[in-house]
Coordinates of C-alpha atoms in Angstrom, one line a residue:
Chain A
X1 CA 14.4 36.4 -9.0
X2 CA 17.1 38.2 -11.0
X3 CA 18.7 39.9 -8.0
X4 CA 19.5 36.7 -6.2
X5 CA 23.3 36.0 -5.9
X6 CA 23.8 33.3 -3.3
X7 CA 23.3 30.3 -5.5
X8 CA 23.6 29.7 -9.2
X9 CA 20.8 30.2 -11.7
X10 CA 20.8 26.4 -12.2
X11 CA 20.3 25.9 -8.4
X12 CA 17.2 28.1 -8.4
X13 CA 15.9 26.4 -11.5
X14 CA 16.3 23.0 -9.7
X15 CA 14.5 24.4 -6.7
X16 CA 11.7 25.6 -8.9
X17 CA 11.3 22.0 -10.3
X18 CA 10.9 20.8 -6.7
X19 CA 8.3 23.5 -5.9
X20 CA 6.3 22.4 -8.9
X21 CA 5.8 18.9 -7.3
X22 CA 3.5 20.3 -4.6
X23 CA 0.3 22.3 -4.5
X24 CA 0.9 26.0 -5.2
X25 CA 0.1 27.0 -1.7
X26 CA 2.5 24.4 -0.3
X27 CA 5.9 25.7 -1.4
X28 CA 7.4 24.9 2.0
X29 CA 7.2 21.2 1.0
X30 CA 10.2 21.9 -1.2
X31 CA 12.4 23.0 1.8
X32 CA 14.2 19.7 2.2
X33 CA 15.1 19.5 -1.5
X34 CA 16.0 23.2 -1.6
X35 CA 18.4 22.9 1.3
X36 CA 20.0 19.8 -0.2
X37 CA 20.5 21.6 -3.5
X38 CA 22.0 24.6 -1.7
X39 CA 24.3 22.3 0.3
X40 CA 25.4 20.5 -2.8
X41 CA 26.5 23.8 -4.3
X42 CA 27.7 25.8 -1.3
X43 CA 29.1 22.8 0.6
X44 CA 27.1 23.5 3.8
X45 CA 24.0 25.1 5.2
X46 CA 25.1 28.5 6.4
X47 CA 23.0 31.2 8.0
X48 CA 22.9 32.9 4.6
X49 CA 21.7 29.7 3.0
X50 CA 18.9 29.4 5.5
X51 CA 17.8 33.0 5.0
X52 CA 17.9 32.7 1.3
X53 CA 15.9 29.5 1.2
X54 CA 13.4 30.9 3.6
X55 CA 12.9 34.0 1.5
X56 CA 12.6 31.9 -1.7
X57 CA 10.0 29.6 -0.2
X58 CA 8.1 32.3 1.7
X59 CA 9.0 30.6 5.0
X60 CA 10.2 32.1 8.3
X61 CA 13.9 31.4 8.8
X62 CA 13.2 29.6 12.1
X63 CA 11.0 27.1 10.2
X64 CA 13.9 26.4 7.8
X65 CA 16.3 26.1 10.8
X66 CA 14.0 23.5 12.3
X67 CA 14.4 21.4 9.2
X68 CA 18.1 22.0 8.8
X69 CA 18.9 21.0 12.4
X70 CA 16.5 18.0 12.5
X71 CA 17.7 16.0 9.5
X72 CA 21.2 14.5 10.0
X73 CA 22.6 14.9 6.5
X74 CA 22.6 18.7 6.4
X75 CA 26.1 20.2 7.2
X76 CA 25.7 22.9 9.8
X77 CA 29.5 23.6 9.6
X78 CA 31.9 23.6 6.7
X79 CA 33.4 20.2 5.9
X80 CA 36.5 19.1 4.1
X81 CA 36.3 18.7 0.3
X82 CA 34.8 15.3 0.8
X83 CA 32.4 14.4 3.6
X84 CA 32.9 10.7 4.2
X85 CA 30.0 9.1 6.2
X86 CA 30.3 5.5 7.3
X87 CA 27.6 3.4 8.8
X88 CA 28.5 1.5 12.0
X89 CA 25.1 0.0 12.7
X90 CA 24.8 -3.7 13.5
X91 CA 24.7 -5.2 10.0
X92 CA 27.7 -3.1 8.9
X93 CA 29.5 -3.9 12.2
X94 CA 28.9 -7.6 11.5
X95 CA 30.8 -7.1 8.2
X96 CA 33.8 -5.4 9.8
X97 CA 32.8 -1.7 9.7
X98 CA 34.5 -1.0 13.0
X99 CA 37.8 -2.2 11.6
X100 CA 37.3 0.0 8.6
X101 CA 36.6 2.9 10.9
X102 CA 39.9 2.3 12.8
X103 CA 41.8 2.1 9.6
X104 CA 40.2 5.3 8.2
X105 CA 40.9 7.2 11.4
X106 CA 44.5 6.0 11.4
X107 CA 45.1 6.8 7.7
X108 CA 43.5 10.2 8.0
X109 CA 44.9 11.0 11.4
X110 CA 41.5 12.1 12.7
X111 CA 38.5 11.1 14.8
X112 CA 34.8 11.3 13.9
X113 CA 33.6 14.8 13.2
X114 CA 37.1 16.0 12.4
X115 CA 38.7 17.1 9.1
X116 CA 42.1 15.9 7.9
X117 CA 44.9 18.5 8.1
X118 CA 45.0 18.9 4.3
X119 CA 41.3 19.7 4.2
X120 CA 40.5 16.7 2.1
X121 CA 38.2 14.6 4.2
X122 CA 35.7 15.1 7.0
X123 CA 34.8 11.8 8.7
X124 CA 31.3 11.2 10.0
X125 CA 29.6 8.3 11.8
X126 CA 26.3 7.5 10.2
X127 CA 23.2 5.4 10.9
X128 CA 21.6 2.8 8.6
X129 CA 21.8 3.7 5.0
X130 CA 19.5 0.9 3.8
X131 CA 22.2 -0.9 1.9
X132 CA 23.3 -3.5 4.4
X133 CA 23.7 -6.2 1.7
X134 CA 26.8 -4.2 0.6
X135 CA 28.1 -3.6 4.1
X136 CA 30.3 -1.9 5.2
X137 CA 28.7 1.1 3.4
X138 CA 30.0 4.7 3.0
X139 CA 28.5 7.8 1.4
X140 CA 30.7 10.5 -0.1
X141 CA 29.2 14.1 -0.1
X142 CA 25.6 12.9 0.4
X143 CA 25.2 11.6 -3.2
X144 CA 27.7 8.9 -3.9
X145 CA 27.3 5.5 -2.1
X146 CA 30.0 2.9 -2.0
X147 CA 29.6 -0.6 -0.7
X148 CA 31.9 -3.4 0.6
X149 CA 34.4 -0.9 2.1
X150 CA 36.6 -3.4 4.0
X151 CA 39.9 -2.5 5.6
X152 CA 41.7 -3.7 2.4
X153 CA 40.2 -0.8 0.3
X154 CA 40.7 2.0 2.8
X155 CA 44.1 3.1 1.6
X156 CA 42.9 3.5 -2.1
X157 CA 39.7 5.2 -1.0
X158 CA 41.6 7.8 1.0
X159 CA 44.2 8.3 -1.8
X160 CA 41.3 8.9 -4.2
X161 CA 39.6 11.4 -1.9
X162 CA 42.8 13.3 -1.3
X163 CA 43.1 13.9 -5.0
X164 CA 39.7 15.5 -5.2
Chain B
X1 CA 24.5 7.2 -12.2
X2 CA 24.4 3.8 -10.5
X3 CA 27.6 2.0 -11.3
X4 CA 28.0 -0.8 -8.8
X5 CA 27.1 -4.5 -9.0
X6 CA 25.1 -5.2 -12.2
X7 CA 24.6 -7.1 -14.4
X8 CA 23.9 -10.3 -12.4
X9 CA 22.2 -13.6 -13.3
X10 CA 18.4 -13.2 -13.7
X11 CA 17.6 -15.7 -11.0
X12 CA 19.6 -14.0 -8.3
X13 CA 16.6 -13.2 -6.2
X14 CA 15.5 -16.9 -6.1
X15 CA 13.5 -19.3 -8.3
X16 CA 10.1 -18.3 -6.9
X17 CA 10.6 -14.5 -7.4
X18 CA 7.6 -12.6 -8.7
X19 CA 8.4 -9.0 -8.1
X20 CA 12.1 -9.4 -9.0
X21 CA 11.6 -12.1 -11.6
X22 CA 13.9 -11.7 -14.6
X23 CA 15.7 -8.7 -13.1
X24 CA 19.4 -8.5 -14.1
X25 CA 20.4 -5.1 -12.7
X26 CA 20.3 -3.4 -16.1
X27 CA 16.8 -4.0 -17.4
X28 CA 15.0 -1.3 -15.3
X29 CA 13.7 1.0 -17.9
X30 CA 10.2 1.3 -19.4
X31 CA 10.6 -0.7 -22.6
X32 CA 12.2 -3.6 -20.6
X33 CA 9.4 -3.5 -18.0
X34 CA 6.8 -3.6 -20.7
X35 CA 8.5 -6.7 -22.2
X36 CA 8.0 -8.3 -18.8
X37 CA 4.3 -7.6 -18.9
X38 CA 4.6 -4.2 -17.3
X39 CA 1.5 -1.9 -17.1
X40 CA -0.7 -4.7 -18.2
X41 CA -2.4 -4.8 -14.8
X42 CA -3.2 -1.1 -15.1
X43 CA -4.5 -1.7 -18.6
X44 CA -6.7 -4.6 -17.3
X45 CA -8.3 -2.2 -14.8
X46 CA -8.7 0.8 -17.0
X47 CA -9.5 -0.8 -20.4
X48 CA -11.2 -4.0 -19.5
X49 CA -12.9 -2.3 -16.7
X50 CA -12.6 -3.0 -13.0
X51 CA -14.2 -0.7 -10.5
X52 CA -12.3 0.7 -7.6
X53 CA -14.4 -1.5 -5.3
X54 CA -13.4 -4.5 -7.5
X55 CA -9.7 -3.7 -7.1
X56 CA -10.0 -3.3 -3.3
X57 CA -12.0 -6.6 -3.0
X58 CA -9.3 -8.4 -5.0
X59 CA -6.5 -7.0 -2.9
X60 CA -8.4 -8.0 0.3
X61 CA -8.9 -11.5 -1.0
X62 CA -5.2 -11.9 -1.8
X63 CA -4.2 -11.6 1.9
X64 CA -1.5 -9.1 0.9
X65 CA -0.2 -7.6 4.1
X66 CA 1.9 -4.5 4.5
X67 CA 5.6 -5.1 3.7
X68 CA 7.0 -2.2 5.7
X69 CA 6.7 -3.6 9.2
X70 CA 3.2 -3.8 10.7
X71 CA 1.8 -6.4 8.4
X72 CA -1.6 -4.9 8.2
X73 CA -4.1 -6.0 5.5
X74 CA -3.5 -3.8 2.5
X75 CA -7.0 -4.2 1.1
X76 CA -8.5 -3.3 4.4
X77 CA -6.3 -0.2 4.7
X78 CA -7.5 0.9 1.2
X79 CA -11.1 0.4 2.2
X80 CA -10.8 2.9 5.1
X81 CA -10.5 5.8 2.6
X82 CA -13.7 7.9 2.3
X83 CA -15.6 7.4 -0.9
X84 CA -16.7 11.0 -1.5
X85 CA -15.2 13.8 -3.7
X86 CA -12.3 15.9 -2.7
X87 CA -8.5 15.8 -2.8
X88 CA -6.9 12.5 -1.7
X89 CA -3.3 11.3 -1.8
X90 CA -1.5 8.0 -2.1
X91 CA 2.0 8.0 -0.6
X92 CA 4.8 5.4 -0.9
X93 CA 7.1 4.9 2.1
X94 CA 10.5 4.2 0.6
X95 CA 12.3 5.8 3.7
X96 CA 14.1 2.5 4.3
X97 CA 16.3 3.0 7.3
X98 CA 15.4 0.1 9.6
X99 CA 18.8 -1.5 10.3
X100 CA 19.1 -4.7 8.2
X101 CA 16.5 -3.6 5.6
X102 CA 17.7 -3.0 2.0
X103 CA 15.0 -4.4 -0.3
X104 CA 13.3 -1.2 -1.4
X105 CA 16.6 0.1 -2.7
X106 CA 16.9 -2.8 -5.0
X107 CA 13.2 -2.5 -6.0
X108 CA 13.6 1.2 -6.9
X109 CA 16.9 0.9 -8.7
X110 CA 16.2 -2.3 -10.6
X111 CA 12.4 -2.4 -11.1
X112 CA 11.1 1.2 -10.5
X113 CA 8.1 0.9 -12.9
X114 CA 6.5 -1.9 -10.9
X115 CA 6.3 0.6 -8.0
X116 CA 4.9 3.3 -10.2
X117 CA 2.3 0.8 -11.7
X118 CA 1.3 -0.4 -8.2
X119 CA 0.9 3.2 -7.0
X120 CA -1.3 4.1 -10.0
X121 CA -3.5 1.1 -9.3
X122 CA -3.8 2.1 -5.6
X123 CA -4.6 5.6 -6.6
X124 CA -7.4 4.4 -8.9
X125 CA -8.8 2.2 -6.1
X126 CA -8.8 4.9 -3.5
X127 CA -9.7 7.7 -5.9
X128 CA -6.5 9.7 -5.4
X129 CA -5.2 12.0 -8.2
X130 CA -1.8 12.7 -6.7
X131 CA 0.9 10.6 -5.2
X132 CA 4.4 11.0 -3.6
X133 CA 7.1 8.5 -3.2
X134 CA 9.3 9.4 -0.1
X135 CA 12.7 8.0 -0.8
X136 CA 15.5 7.6 1.8
X137 CA 17.9 10.5 1.3
X138 CA 20.9 8.2 1.7
X139 CA 20.2 6.4 -1.6
X140 CA 20.5 9.5 -3.7
X141 CA 21.3 7.7 -7.0
X142 CA 18.2 5.6 -6.5
X143 CA 16.1 8.7 -6.1
X144 CA 17.6 10.0 -9.4
X145 CA 16.8 6.8 -11.1
X146 CA 13.2 6.9 -9.8
X147 CA 12.9 10.4 -11.2
X148 CA 14.1 9.1 -14.6
X149 CA 11.5 6.3 -14.5
X150 CA 8.8 8.8 -13.7
X151 CA 9.8 10.8 -16.7
X152 CA 9.5 7.7 -18.9
X153 CA 6.0 6.9 -17.5
X154 CA 4.8 10.5 -18.0
X155 CA 6.1 10.5 -21.6
X156 CA 4.4 7.2 -22.3
X157 CA 1.0 8.3 -20.9
X158 CA 1.1 6.0 -17.8
X159 CA 1.0 9.0 -15.6
X160 CA -0.9 12.3 -16.2
X161 CA -4.4 12.9 -17.6
X162 CA -6.7 10.4 -19.4
X163 CA -4.4 7.4 -18.7
X164 CA -4.8 4.8 -21.5
X165 CA -7.7 6.8 -22.9
X166 CA -9.7 6.5 -19.6
X167 CA -11.0 9.3 -17.4
X168 CA -8.4 8.3 -14.8
X169 CA -5.8 11.0 -14.0
X170 CA -2.8 10.5 -11.7
X171 CA 0.3 12.5 -11.1
X172 CA 3.2 11.0 -9.1
X173 CA 6.3 12.8 -7.7
X174 CA 9.4 11.8 -5.8
X175 CA 10.4 13.4 -2.5
X176 CA 13.7 12.7 -0.8
X177 CA 14.5 12.4 2.9
X178 CA 17.8 13.6 4.4
X179 CA 18.9 11.5 7.3
X180 CA 16.1 10.9 9.8
X181 CA 15.1 7.3 10.6
X182 CA 11.8 8.5 12.3
X183 CA 10.4 9.6 8.9
X184 CA 9.8 5.9 8.1
X185 CA 6.9 6.3 10.6
X186 CA 4.0 7.2 8.4
X187 CA 2.8 10.3 10.1
X188 CA 6.3 11.7 10.6
X189 CA 6.8 11.0 6.9
X190 CA 3.7 13.2 6.1
X191 CA 5.0 16.0 8.3
X192 CA 8.3 15.7 6.5
X193 CA 6.6 16.0 3.0
X194 CA 4.9 19.1 4.4
X195 CA 8.3 20.7 5.0
X196 CA 8.6 20.2 8.7
X197 CA 10.5 18.3 11.3
X198 CA 9.6 14.6 11.1
X199 CA 7.8 14.3 14.3
X200 CA 4.9 11.7 14.5
X201 CA 1.3 12.8 14.9
X202 CA -1.1 11.4 17.4
X203 CA -3.4 8.7 16.0
X204 CA -6.3 8.8 15.6
X205 CA -7.0 10.6 13.4
X206 CA -5.5 8.1 11.0
X207 CA -4.1 9.2 7.6
X208 CA -7.2 7.8 5.9
X209 CA -9.2 10.6 7.4
X210 CA -6.5 13.2 8.1
X211 CA -3.3 12.6 6.1
X212 CA -1.1 14.7 3.8
X213 CA -2.1 18.4 4.0
X214 CA -5.0 17.3 6.1
X215 CA -6.5 15.2 3.2
X216 CA -7.4 11.5 3.2
X217 CA -4.2 9.6 2.5
X218 CA -3.2 6.0 2.0
X219 CA 0.4 5.1 2.8
X220 CA 2.0 1.8 1.9
X221 CA 5.5 0.4 1.7
X222 CA 7.4 0.2 -1.6
X223 CA 7.2 -3.6 -1.7
X224 CA 3.5 -3.6 -0.9
X225 CA 2.8 -1.4 -4.0
X226 CA 5.2 -3.6 -6.1
X227 CA 3.2 -6.7 -5.2
X228 CA -0.1 -5.2 -6.6
X229 CA 0.4 -5.5 -10.4
X230 CA 0.9 -9.3 -10.5
X231 CA -1.8 -9.8 -7.9
X232 CA -4.3 -8.0 -10.2
X233 CA -3.0 -9.6 -13.4
X234 CA -2.9 -13.2 -12.1
X235 CA -5.8 -12.8 -9.7
X236 CA -6.1 -12.9 -5.9
X237 CA -6.3 -16.7 -5.6
X238 CA -3.1 -17.2 -7.5
X239 CA -1.3 -14.6 -5.4
X240 CA -2.6 -16.0 -2.2
X241 CA -1.6 -19.6 -3.1
X242 CA 2.0 -18.4 -3.5
X243 CA 2.1 -18.0 0.2
X244 CA -0.2 -19.5 2.8
X245 CA -3.6 -18.5 4.3
X246 CA -3.6 -15.0 5.8
X247 CA 0.0 -14.6 4.4
X248 CA -0.5 -14.2 0.7
X249 CA 2.3 -13.9 -1.9
X250 CA 6.0 -13.7 -1.9
X251 CA 8.2 -11.6 0.3
X252 CA 11.7 -10.1 -0.2
X253 CA 13.9 -10.9 2.7
X254 CA 17.1 -8.8 3.2
X255 CA 19.6 -11.2 4.7
X256 CA 22.6 -9.5 6.4
X257 CA 25.3 -10.5 9.0
X258 CA 27.3 -13.6 9.3
X259 CA 26.2 -15.4 6.1
X260 CA 28.3 -16.3 3.0
X261 CA 26.1 -14.2 0.6
X262 CA 24.3 -11.3 2.2
X263 CA 21.6 -10.0 -0.1
X264 CA 17.9 -9.9 -1.0
X265 CA 16.0 -13.1 -1.6
X266 CA 12.4 -13.2 -2.7
X267 CA 10.6 -16.4 -1.4
X268 CA 7.1 -17.7 -0.9
X269 CA 5.7 -16.7 2.5
X270 CA 5.9 -19.8 4.7
X271 CA 9.4 -20.8 3.4
X272 CA 11.4 -22.4 6.2
X273 CA 14.1 -20.2 7.7
X274 CA 16.6 -23.0 7.0
X275 CA 15.9 -22.7 3.3
X276 CA 16.4 -19.0 3.3
X277 CA 19.7 -19.3 5.1
X278 CA 20.8 -21.8 2.5
X279 CA 19.9 -19.4 -0.3
X280 CA 22.2 -16.9 1.4
X281 CA 25.0 -19.5 1.2
X282 CA 24.7 -20.7 4.8
X283 CA 26.9 -19.5 7.8
X284 CA 30.2 -17.8 7.1
X285 CA 33.5 -19.5 8.0
X286 CA 31.6 -22.6 9.0
X287 CA 30.6 -21.0 12.3
X288 CA 27.4 -22.0 14.2
X289 CA 24.3 -19.9 14.1
X290 CA 23.7 -18.1 17.4
X291 CA 20.9 -15.7 17.0
X292 CA 18.7 -14.0 14.4
X293 CA 16.7 -10.8 14.3
X294 CA 14.0 -11.9 11.8
X295 CA 12.3 -8.6 11.0
X296 CA 14.6 -5.6 11.3
X297 CA 16.4 -4.2 14.3
X298 CA 13.1 -3.2 16.1
X299 CA 11.9 -6.7 16.4
X300 CA 12.8 -9.2 19.2
X301 CA 15.9 -11.4 18.6
X302 CA 15.4 -15.2 18.6
X303 CA 17.9 -17.9 19.4
X304 CA 19.2 -20.3 16.7
X305 CA 17.1 -23.3 17.7
X306 CA 13.9 -21.3 17.6
X307 CA 14.7 -19.8 14.2
X308 CA 15.8 -23.1 12.6
X309 CA 12.3 -24.5 13.5
X310 CA 10.4 -21.4 12.2
X311 CA 8.9 -20.6 8.8
X312 CA 9.2 -17.2 7.3
X313 CA 5.6 -15.7 7.4
X314 CA 3.8 -13.2 9.6
X315 CA 2.0 -15.8 11.7
X316 CA 4.8 -18.3 12.2
X317 CA 7.3 -15.7 13.3
X318 CA 4.8 -14.1 15.6
X319 CA 4.2 -17.6 17.1
X320 CA 7.9 -18.0 17.6
X321 CA 8.0 -14.8 19.6
X322 CA 9.1 -12.1 17.2
X323 CA 7.7 -10.3 14.1
X324 CA 8.3 -10.5 10.4
X325 CA 8.5 -6.7 10.4
X326 CA 10.2 -5.4 7.2
X327 CA 11.8 -8.8 6.4
X328 CA 15.3 -7.8 7.5
X329 CA 17.0 -10.9 8.7
X330 CA 20.1 -10.1 10.7
X331 CA 22.2 -13.2 11.3
X332 CA 24.7 -13.5 14.1
X333 CA 27.1 -16.4 14.7
X334 CA 28.6 -18.0 17.8
X335 CA 31.5 -15.5 17.9
X336 CA 29.2 -12.5 18.6
X337 CA 28.9 -10.9 22.0
X338 CA 25.1 -10.3 22.4
X339 CA 25.7 -7.4 24.8
X340 CA 27.8 -5.6 22.2
X341 CA 25.2 -6.2 19.5
X342 CA 22.5 -4.8 21.7
X343 CA 24.7 -1.8 22.6
X344 CA 24.9 -0.7 18.9
X345 CA 21.1 -1.0 18.5
X346 CA 20.5 0.9 21.7
X347 CA 22.8 3.7 20.5
X348 CA 20.8 3.8 17.3
X349 CA 17.4 4.4 19.0
X350 CA 18.9 7.0 21.3
X351 CA 20.4 8.8 18.3
X352 CA 17.2 8.6 16.2
X353 CA 14.6 9.5 18.9
X354 CA 12.8 12.6 17.6
X355 CA 12.7 14.0 21.1
X356 CA 8.9 14.6 21.2
X357 CA 7.9 12.2 24.0
X358 CA 9.8 12.2 27.3
X359 CA 9.8 8.4 27.9
X360 CA 11.5 7.9 24.5
X361 CA 13.8 11.0 24.5
X362 CA 15.1 10.3 28.0
X363 CA 14.6 6.6 28.2
X364 CA 16.5 5.6 25.0
X365 CA 19.5 7.5 26.4
X366 CA 19.2 5.8 29.7
X367 CA 18.9 2.4 28.0
X368 CA 22.0 3.1 26.0
X369 CA 24.1 4.3 29.0
X370 CA 23.1 1.2 31.0
X371 CA 24.0 -1.3 28.2
X372 CA 27.2 0.6 27.7
X373 CA 28.4 0.4 31.2
X374 CA 27.6 -3.4 31.3
X375 CA 29.5 -3.8 28.1
X376 CA 32.5 -1.9 29.2
X377 CA 32.8 -3.8 32.5
X378 CA 31.4 -1.2 34.9
X379 CA 27.9 -2.6 35.2
X380 CA 26.5 -3.3 38.7
X381 CA 24.2 -5.8 40.2
X382 CA 20.6 -4.8 39.5
X383 CA 21.4 -3.2 36.1
X384 CA 19.7 -6.0 34.2
X385 CA 16.5 -5.5 36.2
X386 CA 16.8 -1.8 35.7
X387 CA 17.0 -2.3 32.0
X388 CA 13.8 -4.4 32.0
X389 CA 11.9 -2.0 34.2
X390 CA 13.0 0.9 32.0
X391 CA 11.9 -0.9 28.9
X392 CA 8.5 -1.6 30.4
X393 CA 8.2 2.1 31.1
X394 CA 9.0 3.2 27.6
X395 CA 6.9 0.7 25.6
X396 CA 3.3 1.8 25.0
X397 CA 3.9 5.2 26.5
X398 CA 4.9 7.2 23.4
X399 CA 3.1 8.7 20.4
X400 CA 4.8 6.4 17.9
X401 CA 6.3 2.9 17.9
X402 CA 10.0 4.1 18.2
X403 CA 9.8 3.8 21.9
X404 CA 8.6 0.1 21.6
X405 CA 11.3 -0.4 19.0
X406 CA 14.0 0.6 21.4
X407 CA 12.5 -1.5 24.3
X408 CA 11.9 -4.7 22.4
X409 CA 15.5 -5.5 21.5
X410 CA 16.6 -4.9 25.1
X411 CA 13.9 -7.2 26.6
X412 CA 14.5 -10.0 24.0
X413 CA 18.3 -9.9 24.2
X414 CA 18.1 -10.2 28.0
X415 CA 15.4 -12.9 27.8
X416 CA 17.4 -15.1 25.5
X417 CA 21.0 -14.3 26.4
X418 CA 20.8 -13.2 30.1
X419 CA 23.9 -15.2 31.1
X420 CA 26.1 -13.1 28.8
X421 CA 24.9 -9.9 30.6
X422 CA 25.4 -11.5 34.0
X423 CA 28.9 -12.8 33.1
X424 CA 30.0 -9.3 32.0
X425 CA 28.7 -7.7 35.2
X426 CA 30.4 -10.4 37.3
X427 CA 33.7 -10.8 35.5
X428 CA 34.0 -7.4 33.8
X429 CA 34.7 -9.0 30.4
X430 CA 32.7 -10.6 27.7
X431 CA 32.0 -14.3 27.6
X432 CA 32.6 -14.4 23.9
X433 CA 34.7 -12.5 21.3
X434 CA 33.3 -9.1 20.3
X435 CA 32.3 -7.5 17.0

């Protein structure tokens, strides 16, 4: 795969590790992991990413599109430097998630699905993250979960993300 | 790496904990697990010699029931697997996204090897040579930790070929989700591992005859597998006696909402709800208990007086009018508007419907819009009956249980708190303060 340029060599190595988990004739089982690896590096799932992953896994691009559009954590558009997803489901709401959301929106000057004017943060509303004991819960760029995000820590969280 | 919370006191999960006994948040790795007696159950089976049939009989006798939601007998499920040759799979459902449920996350980050050992024992019992653990994509750091634990188990010879010198071979891999609640449904999960949209399959055929890649497959919840090692080691009778007849063992309850200490508590099945509430520190701010969803957001809500008289086991909660489900206990106090609580749940099912069946795809949206207009003061006379009729026309008319899961909260919230809905329609404002 020496002529591939879209992702780094490390990314393709990581995808190869995922492919190795499944029977040889079932490479498409690695599509979710491959898209996540690509998103982590490229920031979002572009048309080029879909076509590259499809070619790499011997899949039709439409089959990869089906996966990319079905699962909520794939970014089908560019995001700010940090994608901040906050859960507002009932257990988080009972711990004040809606107040956290109001404060985040005010501090960032944006609504859900918008990006702050400095390009630092895209705010997303999310469903249950399976961490309700630490409610309210947020996830930064898919991989970093933070718990107990009450209104009192919103300012410092936003300052931290703006420096990234 | 996982940086939050630990270490914590070893008895944090409660004095009767079995699965989470002696867990302090740091002692997750292989050497620590072995110090706690880890992999001794697998050794008992492989070295002292228990046949697959012996293992299944023991699990059946223990009255271990599925910890993911349905509460089906684990031993019986394993016995459905065909006995002949050919590729078979064991799959762990760690796609924990049922609102209120957060036990599998703790299990996988603080005690991952107990899940690996439980899966290996299951694989031996059903004669599977390969397994997958499907982990919720939102808990990425936990997925990475599970990968680390798998590496440890492979290096130590607990996974791979000729495990502990026997002829038993088992390979286990982790697969992550990426934001789709529906993949917690077992056949949607299989579709997802196959690299497709997570849309549930018609049943029958059940996974035991047509599962992953069309091969016989057993799927259990993370906590179900985690219960297996001590059950084998201590024996089915000892395990059963931890709980009560037909409800064997301990159960991890995820307590969230208006309590002083939200968290996971592992108690004997049959423990009174009042005791569980006390373990969680009781009600926050001294408020009165109003309502509890005892088994995850898909289960019927129950009023305070019913819950306070109920024990936490499958049969008692069913008798009280709900289900134990995943063991997610969502506690709501007197300041909560039940219409607003239901609104958030209805939005969730509308958002997460996979779109395959019309009653669910269209009906969940309709439910959400009706609850929304009642909540925002534009509801009309007849809306409550419309909600009930709609719920009846979704439940039982879809391929999977998501349709029922959307309908049950609506019906139960109206059944127990109808005056709040009526007040909002009549006076255009909530009877109580809102969340």
